């Protein structure tokens, strides 16, 4: 049985090369919003609103799949990722990225 990686409905900013959270995403960090309000302004519109925060702080990258699935349908994903990057959020899943993925993104644009 094959698993489809067709994510053509996703915004172009978030075209993953693979559904494997260990692999990089094709994210144009420069296209993210430049000025972002804190989560208090947008968290009520988030797909993760009201969920157990522990889901978004997995102990390993491999356990991030459930959190990433919420991010995949989240209407504030770009804002969330921009906030995380601009504020140096080191831990947890933000904006459809794991901790390692964000570190790679930041290194890539530094
Ligand atoms: S992108 Fe993910 S972590 Fe960020 S608000 Fe949406 S569901 Fe929550």
Short mmCIF file of N, CA, C and O and ligand atoms in Angstrom, two decimals:
data_model
loop_
_atom_site.label_atom_id
_atom_site.label_comp_id
_atom_site.label_asym_id
_atom_site.label_seq_id
_atom_site.Cartn_x
_atom_site.Cartn_y
_atom_site.Cartn_z
N UNK A 1 0.84 -1.19 0.00
CA UNK A 1 0.00 0.00 0.00
C UNK A 1 0.88 1.24 0.00
O UNK A 1 1.84 1.32 0.74
N UNK A 2 0.56 2.16 -0.87
CA UNK A 2 1.37 3.38 -0.90
C UNK A 2 0.63 4.50 -0.19
O UNK A 2 -0.59 4.52 -0.10
N UNK A 3 1.42 5.42 0.32
CA UNK A 3 0.88 6.58 1.02
C UNK A 3 1.10 7.79 0.14
O UNK A 3 2.22 8.05 -0.29
N UNK A 4 0.04 8.50 -0.14
CA UNK A 4 0.16 9.67 -1.00
C UNK A 4 0.80 10.84 -0.26
O UNK A 4 0.46 11.12 0.88
N UNK A 5 1.72 11.48 -0.92
CA UNK A 5 2.31 12.70 -0.38
C UNK A 5 1.76 13.91 -1.11
O UNK A 5 2.35 14.97 -1.10
N UNK A 6 0.62 13.75 -1.75
CA UNK A 6 0.04 14.86 -2.51
C UNK A 6 -0.48 15.91 -1.56
O UNK A 6 -1.46 15.70 -0.86
N UNK A 7 0.19 17.03 -1.52
CA UNK A 7 -0.24 18.11 -0.65
C UNK A 7 -0.44 19.36 -1.51
O UNK A 7 -0.20 20.47 -1.08
N UNK A 8 -0.90 19.14 -2.73
CA UNK A 8 -1.02 20.24 -3.68
C UNK A 8 -2.00 21.31 -3.20
O UNK A 8 -1.96 22.43 -3.68
N UNK A 9 -2.86 20.96 -2.25
CA UNK A 9 -3.78 21.95 -1.71
C UNK A 9 -3.14 22.86 -0.68
O UNK A 9 -3.72 23.86 -0.29
N UNK A 10 -1.94 22.55 -0.26
CA UNK A 10 -1.27 23.37 0.75
C UNK A 10 -0.77 24.65 0.10
O UNK A 10 -0.43 24.68 -1.08
N UNK A 11 -0.66 25.70 0.88
CA UNK A 11 -0.04 26.90 0.34
C UNK A 11 1.38 26.58 -0.12
O UNK A 11 2.05 25.73 0.46
N UNK A 12 1.83 27.27 -1.17
CA UNK A 12 3.13 26.95 -1.74
C UNK A 12 4.27 27.11 -0.74
O UNK A 12 5.31 26.49 -0.86
N UNK A 13 4.04 27.94 0.27
CA UNK A 13 5.06 28.15 1.29
C UNK A 13 5.40 26.86 2.02
O UNK A 13 6.49 26.67 2.51
N UNK A 14 4.44 25.96 2.06
CA UNK A 14 4.61 24.75 2.86
C UNK A 14 4.52 23.51 1.99
O UNK A 14 3.62 22.72 2.15
N UNK A 15 5.39 23.34 1.08
CA UNK A 15 5.40 22.14 0.26
C UNK A 15 6.45 21.19 0.81
O UNK A 15 7.63 21.36 0.59
N UNK A 16 6.02 20.20 1.58
CA UNK A 16 7.00 19.27 2.12
C UNK A 16 7.54 18.35 1.05
O UNK A 16 6.82 17.99 0.12
N UNK A 17 8.79 17.97 1.17
CA UNK A 17 9.36 16.98 0.26
C UNK A 17 8.89 15.60 0.66
O UNK A 17 8.90 14.69 -0.12
N UNK A 18 8.52 15.46 1.90
CA UNK A 18 8.12 14.16 2.41
C UNK A 18 7.24 14.38 3.62
O UNK A 18 7.30 15.42 4.26
N UNK A 19 6.42 13.38 3.94
CA UNK A 19 5.63 13.49 5.17
C UNK A 19 6.46 13.09 6.38
O UNK A 19 5.99 13.14 7.50
N UNK A 20 7.70 12.67 6.16
CA UNK A 20 8.58 12.33 7.26
C UNK A 20 9.04 13.60 7.95
O UNK A 20 9.71 14.44 7.35
N UNK A 21 8.68 13.79 9.24
CA UNK A 21 9.01 15.04 9.90
C UNK A 21 10.50 15.26 10.06
O UNK A 21 10.94 16.37 10.38
N UNK A 22 11.31 14.22 9.85
CA UNK A 22 12.76 14.40 9.98
C UNK A 22 13.34 15.11 8.77
O UNK A 22 14.45 15.63 8.81
N UNK A 23 12.61 15.13 7.67
CA UNK A 23 13.15 15.74 6.47
C UNK A 23 12.74 17.20 6.38
O UNK A 23 11.75 17.63 6.94
N UNK A 24 13.52 17.94 5.64
CA UNK A 24 13.28 19.37 5.52
C UNK A 24 12.00 19.69 4.76
O UNK A 24 11.53 18.90 3.97
N UNK A 25 11.48 20.86 5.01
CA UNK A 25 10.37 21.38 4.23
C UNK A 25 10.91 22.44 3.31
O UNK A 25 11.92 23.06 3.59
N UNK A 26 10.22 22.64 2.22
CA UNK A 26 10.55 23.76 1.35
C UNK A 26 9.78 24.97 1.84
O UNK A 26 8.62 25.15 1.48
N UNK A 27 10.37 25.73 2.70
CA UNK A 27 9.71 26.90 3.26
C UNK A 27 10.54 28.13 2.93
O UNK A 27 11.74 28.17 3.22
N UNK A 28 9.90 29.10 2.33
CA UNK A 28 10.56 30.37 2.05
C UNK A 28 10.36 31.27 3.26
O UNK A 28 9.32 31.92 3.40
N UNK A 29 11.34 31.27 4.13
CA UNK A 29 11.23 32.05 5.37
C UNK A 29 11.01 33.53 5.08
O UNK A 29 10.32 34.22 5.83
N UNK A 30 11.56 34.00 3.98
CA UNK A 30 11.42 35.42 3.64
C UNK A 30 9.99 35.79 3.27
O UNK A 30 9.65 36.97 3.24
N UNK A 31 9.17 34.79 2.96
CA UNK A 31 7.77 35.06 2.62
C UNK A 31 6.85 35.09 3.83
O UNK A 31 5.66 35.40 3.70
N UNK A 32 7.39 34.75 4.99
CA UNK A 32 6.56 34.75 6.20
C UNK A 32 6.23 36.19 6.61
O UNK A 32 6.98 37.11 6.28
N UNK A 33 5.13 36.37 7.33
CA UNK A 33 4.78 37.73 7.79
C UNK A 33 5.93 38.32 8.60
O UNK A 33 6.59 37.63 9.38
N UNK A 34 6.19 39.61 8.37
CA UNK A 34 7.32 40.27 9.04
C UNK A 34 6.97 40.73 10.46
O UNK A 34 7.81 40.68 11.34
N UNK A 35 5.77 41.20 10.63
CA UNK A 35 5.35 41.70 11.93
C UNK A 35 4.21 40.81 12.41
O UNK A 35 3.16 40.75 11.78
N UNK A 36 4.43 40.12 13.50
CA UNK A 36 3.46 39.13 13.97
C UNK A 36 3.04 39.45 15.40
O UNK A 36 3.88 39.67 16.27
N UNK A 37 1.74 39.44 15.60
CA UNK A 37 1.21 39.61 16.96
C UNK A 37 1.47 38.34 17.78
O UNK A 37 1.60 37.26 17.22
N UNK A 38 1.48 38.47 19.10
CA UNK A 38 1.66 37.29 19.95
C UNK A 38 0.49 36.32 19.83
O UNK A 38 -0.59 36.70 19.35
N UNK A 39 0.69 35.08 20.25
CA UNK A 39 -0.35 34.05 20.11
C UNK A 39 -1.71 34.46 20.66
O UNK A 39 -2.74 34.00 20.14
N UNK A 40 -1.76 35.30 21.68
CA UNK A 40 -3.05 35.73 22.21
C UNK A 40 -3.97 36.29 21.13
O UNK A 40 -5.18 36.24 21.24
N UNK A 41 -3.39 36.83 20.07
CA UNK A 41 -4.16 37.47 19.01
C UNK A 41 -4.72 36.48 18.01
O UNK A 41 -5.66 36.79 17.30
N UNK A 42 -4.10 35.30 17.88
CA UNK A 42 -4.53 34.38 16.81
C UNK A 42 -4.77 32.95 17.27
O UNK A 42 -5.28 32.14 16.51
N UNK A 43 -4.48 32.62 18.53
CA UNK A 43 -4.58 31.22 18.93
C UNK A 43 -6.02 30.68 18.90
O UNK A 43 -6.22 29.47 18.74
N UNK A 44 -7.01 31.55 19.02
CA UNK A 44 -8.39 31.05 18.98
C UNK A 44 -8.78 30.56 17.60
O UNK A 44 -9.75 29.83 17.46
N UNK A 45 -8.03 30.96 16.56
CA UNK A 45 -8.29 30.48 15.20
C UNK A 45 -7.42 29.28 14.84
O UNK A 45 -7.48 28.76 13.73
N UNK A 46 -6.58 28.86 15.78
CA UNK A 46 -5.63 27.78 15.50
C UNK A 46 -6.29 26.41 15.57
O UNK A 46 -7.21 26.19 16.36
N UNK A 47 -5.80 25.51 14.74
CA UNK A 47 -6.31 24.13 14.75
C UNK A 47 -6.01 23.44 16.07
O UNK A 47 -6.69 22.48 16.44
N UNK A 48 -5.02 23.94 16.79
CA UNK A 48 -4.63 23.29 18.05
C UNK A 48 -5.30 23.94 19.26
O UNK A 48 -5.04 23.52 20.39
N UNK A 49 -6.15 24.90 19.02
CA UNK A 49 -6.75 25.63 20.14
C UNK A 49 -7.54 24.68 21.04
O UNK A 49 -8.40 23.93 20.59
N UNK A 50 -7.21 24.67 22.31
CA UNK A 50 -7.92 23.84 23.27
C UNK A 50 -7.39 22.42 23.40
O UNK A 50 -7.84 21.68 24.26
N UNK A 51 -6.43 22.06 22.53
CA UNK A 51 -5.87 20.70 22.61
C UNK A 51 -4.82 20.64 23.72
O UNK A 51 -4.30 21.66 24.16
N UNK A 52 -4.52 19.43 24.12
CA UNK A 52 -3.49 19.21 25.12
C UNK A 52 -2.14 19.70 24.56
O UNK A 52 -1.65 19.17 23.55
N UNK A 53 -1.53 20.69 25.20
CA UNK A 53 -0.26 21.21 24.69
C UNK A 53 0.83 20.15 24.60
O UNK A 53 1.77 20.29 23.79
N UNK A 54 0.72 19.10 25.37
CA UNK A 54 1.77 18.06 25.33
C UNK A 54 1.92 17.46 23.93
O UNK A 54 3.00 17.02 23.56
N UNK A 55 0.82 17.45 23.17
CA UNK A 55 0.89 16.92 21.81
C UNK A 55 1.91 17.71 20.99
O UNK A 55 2.58 17.15 20.12
N UNK A 56 2.05 19.00 21.30
CA UNK A 56 2.92 19.87 20.51
C UNK A 56 4.33 19.98 21.07
O UNK A 56 5.14 20.74 20.56
N UNK A 57 4.59 19.19 22.10
CA UNK A 57 5.93 19.13 22.67
C UNK A 57 6.36 17.67 22.78
O UNK A 57 6.57 17.16 23.88
N UNK A 58 6.49 17.01 21.62
CA UNK A 58 6.87 15.60 21.63
C UNK A 58 8.32 15.45 22.12
O UNK A 58 9.13 16.36 21.96
N UNK A 59 8.59 14.30 22.68
CA UNK A 59 9.95 14.07 23.19
C UNK A 59 10.93 13.73 22.07
O UNK A 59 12.13 13.91 22.24
N UNK A 60 10.42 13.25 20.94
CA UNK A 60 11.29 12.98 19.79
C UNK A 60 10.65 13.56 18.54
O UNK A 60 9.43 13.78 18.49
N UNK A 61 11.47 13.74 17.51
CA UNK A 61 10.96 14.23 16.23
C UNK A 61 9.96 13.24 15.63
O UNK A 61 8.98 13.63 15.01
N UNK A 62 10.22 11.97 15.83
CA UNK A 62 9.36 10.94 15.26
C UNK A 62 7.95 10.98 15.85
O UNK A 62 7.01 10.52 15.23
N UNK A 63 7.81 11.53 17.05
CA UNK A 63 6.51 11.59 17.71
C UNK A 63 5.75 12.87 17.37
O UNK A 63 4.70 13.14 17.95
N UNK A 64 6.27 13.65 16.44
CA UNK A 64 5.65 14.93 16.11
C UNK A 64 4.53 14.81 15.09
O UNK A 64 3.87 15.80 14.78
N UNK A 65 4.28 13.63 14.59
CA UNK A 65 3.32 13.46 13.50
C UNK A 65 1.93 13.96 13.80
O UNK A 65 1.30 14.61 12.95
N UNK A 66 1.43 13.69 14.99
CA UNK A 66 0.07 14.12 15.31
C UNK A 66 0.00 15.65 15.34
O UNK A 66 -0.92 16.25 14.76
N UNK A 67 0.96 16.27 15.97
CA UNK A 67 0.97 17.74 16.01
C UNK A 67 1.05 18.31 14.60
O UNK A 67 0.32 19.24 14.25
N UNK A 68 1.91 17.73 13.78
CA UNK A 68 2.08 18.23 12.41
C UNK A 68 0.80 18.07 11.60
O UNK A 68 0.53 18.87 10.69
N UNK A 69 0.02 17.05 11.93
CA UNK A 69 -1.23 16.87 11.20
C UNK A 69 -2.21 18.00 11.52
O UNK A 69 -2.96 18.44 10.65
N UNK A 70 -2.21 18.48 12.74
CA UNK A 70 -3.03 19.65 13.07
C UNK A 70 -2.51 20.89 12.34
O UNK A 70 -3.28 21.66 11.78
N UNK A 71 -1.22 21.06 12.36
CA UNK A 71 -0.63 22.22 11.67
C UNK A 71 -1.00 22.20 10.18
O UNK A 71 -1.19 23.26 9.58
N UNK A 72 -1.10 21.00 9.62
CA UNK A 72 -1.38 20.87 8.20
C UNK A 72 -2.72 21.44 7.79
O UNK A 72 -2.94 21.73 6.62
N UNK A 73 -3.63 21.58 8.73
CA UNK A 73 -4.95 22.13 8.40
C UNK A 73 -5.20 23.45 9.15
O UNK A 73 -6.33 23.91 9.24
N UNK A 74 -4.15 24.04 9.65
CA UNK A 74 -4.29 25.23 10.49
C UNK A 74 -4.28 26.51 9.66
O UNK A 74 -3.38 26.70 8.83
N UNK A 75 -5.24 27.38 9.91
CA UNK A 75 -5.36 28.61 9.12
C UNK A 75 -4.36 29.69 9.55
O UNK A 75 -4.23 30.69 8.85
N UNK A 76 -3.70 29.49 10.66
CA UNK A 76 -2.74 30.51 11.12
C UNK A 76 -1.30 29.97 11.11
O UNK A 76 -0.44 30.48 11.81
N UNK A 77 -1.08 28.98 10.28
CA UNK A 77 0.23 28.31 10.27
C UNK A 77 1.39 29.26 9.97
O UNK A 77 2.44 29.23 10.62
N UNK A 78 1.22 30.12 8.98
CA UNK A 78 2.32 31.02 8.63
C UNK A 78 2.62 31.98 9.77
O UNK A 78 3.79 32.25 10.07
N UNK A 79 1.58 32.50 10.39
CA UNK A 79 1.76 33.42 11.51
C UNK A 79 2.45 32.70 12.67
O UNK A 79 3.36 33.24 13.31
N UNK A 80 2.02 31.48 12.91
CA UNK A 80 2.59 30.69 14.00
C UNK A 80 4.08 30.43 13.76
O UNK A 80 4.90 30.60 14.68
N UNK A 81 4.43 30.06 12.55
CA UNK A 81 5.84 29.81 12.25
C UNK A 81 6.65 31.10 12.34
O UNK A 81 7.76 31.12 12.88
N UNK A 82 6.10 32.17 11.81
CA UNK A 82 6.80 33.45 11.87
C UNK A 82 7.04 33.85 13.33
O UNK A 82 8.13 34.30 13.70
N UNK A 83 6.02 33.67 14.15
CA UNK A 83 6.17 34.01 15.58
C UNK A 83 7.29 33.17 16.21
O UNK A 83 8.14 33.68 16.94
N UNK A 84 7.27 31.88 15.94
CA UNK A 84 8.27 30.98 16.54
C UNK A 84 9.67 31.37 16.12
O UNK A 84 10.59 31.39 16.95
N UNK A 85 9.86 31.68 14.86
CA UNK A 85 11.19 32.03 14.38
C UNK A 85 11.62 33.39 14.95
O UNK A 85 12.73 33.54 15.45
N UNK A 86 10.72 34.36 14.89
CA UNK A 86 11.08 35.71 15.36
C UNK A 86 11.34 35.75 16.85
O UNK A 86 12.06 36.62 17.34
N UNK A 87 10.74 34.82 17.59
CA UNK A 87 10.89 34.83 19.04
C UNK A 87 11.75 33.68 19.56
O UNK A 87 11.82 33.46 20.77
N UNK A 88 12.43 33.02 18.66
CA UNK A 88 13.38 32.00 19.06
C UNK A 88 12.78 30.85 19.84
O UNK A 88 13.42 30.33 20.77
N UNK A 89 11.56 30.46 19.47
CA UNK A 89 10.93 29.32 20.15
C UNK A 89 11.72 28.07 19.81
O UNK A 89 11.69 27.58 18.69
N UNK A 90 12.43 27.56 20.78
CA UNK A 90 13.31 26.41 20.53
C UNK A 90 12.60 25.09 20.66
O UNK A 90 13.04 24.09 20.08
N UNK A 91 11.55 25.06 21.45
CA UNK A 91 10.93 23.77 21.77
C UNK A 91 9.53 23.64 21.18
O UNK A 91 8.79 24.62 21.09
N UNK A 92 9.20 22.43 20.81
CA UNK A 92 7.86 22.13 20.38
C UNK A 92 7.63 22.32 18.89
O UNK A 92 8.51 22.77 18.15
N UNK A 93 6.44 21.93 18.47
CA UNK A 93 6.01 22.09 17.08
C UNK A 93 5.31 23.43 16.95
O UNK A 93 4.40 23.75 17.71
N UNK A 94 5.78 24.22 15.99
CA UNK A 94 5.18 25.53 15.70
C UNK A 94 5.08 25.66 14.18
O UNK A 94 6.04 25.37 13.46
N UNK A 95 3.95 26.12 13.73
CA UNK A 95 3.81 26.44 12.30
C UNK A 95 4.15 25.29 11.37
O UNK A 95 4.64 25.52 10.27
N UNK A 96 3.87 24.08 11.79
CA UNK A 96 4.13 22.94 10.92
C UNK A 96 5.59 22.51 10.86
O UNK A 96 5.98 21.80 9.94
N UNK A 97 6.36 22.95 11.84
CA UNK A 97 7.77 22.54 11.88
C UNK A 97 8.12 21.97 13.24
O UNK A 97 7.60 22.40 14.27
N UNK A 98 9.04 21.04 13.22
CA UNK A 98 9.58 20.49 14.46
C UNK A 98 10.75 21.37 14.91
O UNK A 98 11.21 22.25 14.19
N UNK A 99 11.25 21.06 16.09
CA UNK A 99 12.40 21.80 16.61
C UNK A 99 13.58 21.73 15.66
O UNK A 99 14.21 22.74 15.35
N UNK A 100 13.88 20.52 15.18
CA UNK A 100 15.03 20.35 14.28
C UNK A 100 14.81 21.08 12.97
O UNK A 100 15.75 21.69 12.43
N UNK A 101 13.61 21.01 12.45
CA UNK A 101 13.34 21.68 11.18
C UNK A 101 13.52 23.19 11.32
O UNK A 101 14.06 23.85 10.44
N UNK A 102 13.05 23.75 12.43
CA UNK A 102 13.23 25.20 12.62
C UNK A 102 14.70 25.56 12.75
O UNK A 102 15.13 26.58 12.24
N UNK A 103 15.45 24.73 13.46
CA UNK A 103 16.89 25.01 13.58
C UNK A 103 17.54 25.04 12.20
O UNK A 103 18.35 25.90 11.89
N UNK A 104 17.14 24.08 11.35
CA UNK A 104 17.71 24.05 9.99
C UNK A 104 17.28 25.28 9.20
O UNK A 104 18.08 25.86 8.46
N UNK A 105 16.01 25.65 9.35
CA UNK A 105 15.52 26.84 8.63
C UNK A 105 16.31 28.08 9.03
O UNK A 105 16.73 28.87 8.19
N UNK A 106 16.51 28.24 10.33
CA UNK A 106 17.18 29.42 10.83
C UNK A 106 18.64 29.43 10.38
O UNK A 106 19.17 30.45 9.96
N UNK A 107 19.29 28.26 10.44
CA UNK A 107 20.67 28.16 9.96
C UNK A 107 20.75 28.51 8.48
O UNK A 107 21.68 29.16 8.02
N UNK A 108 19.73 28.08 7.74
CA UNK A 108 19.74 28.27 6.30
C UNK A 108 19.66 29.75 5.92
O UNK A 108 20.24 30.18 4.93
N UNK A 109 18.94 30.54 6.71
CA UNK A 109 18.78 31.96 6.37
C UNK A 109 19.76 32.87 7.11
O UNK A 109 19.83 34.04 6.82
N UNK A 110 20.50 32.30 8.08
CA UNK A 110 21.43 33.12 8.87
C UNK A 110 22.61 33.57 8.02
O UNK A 110 22.98 32.96 7.05
S1 LIG B 1 0.43 25.92 13.06
FE1 LIG B 1 0.29 24.15 14.42
S2 LIG B 1 1.17 24.82 16.38
FE2 LIG B 1 0.74 26.65 15.16
S3 LIG B 1 -1.26 27.35 15.81
FE3 LIG B 1 -1.57 26.01 14.04
S4 LIG B 1 -1.90 23.94 14.81
FE4 LIG B 1 -1.06 25.19 16.49
#
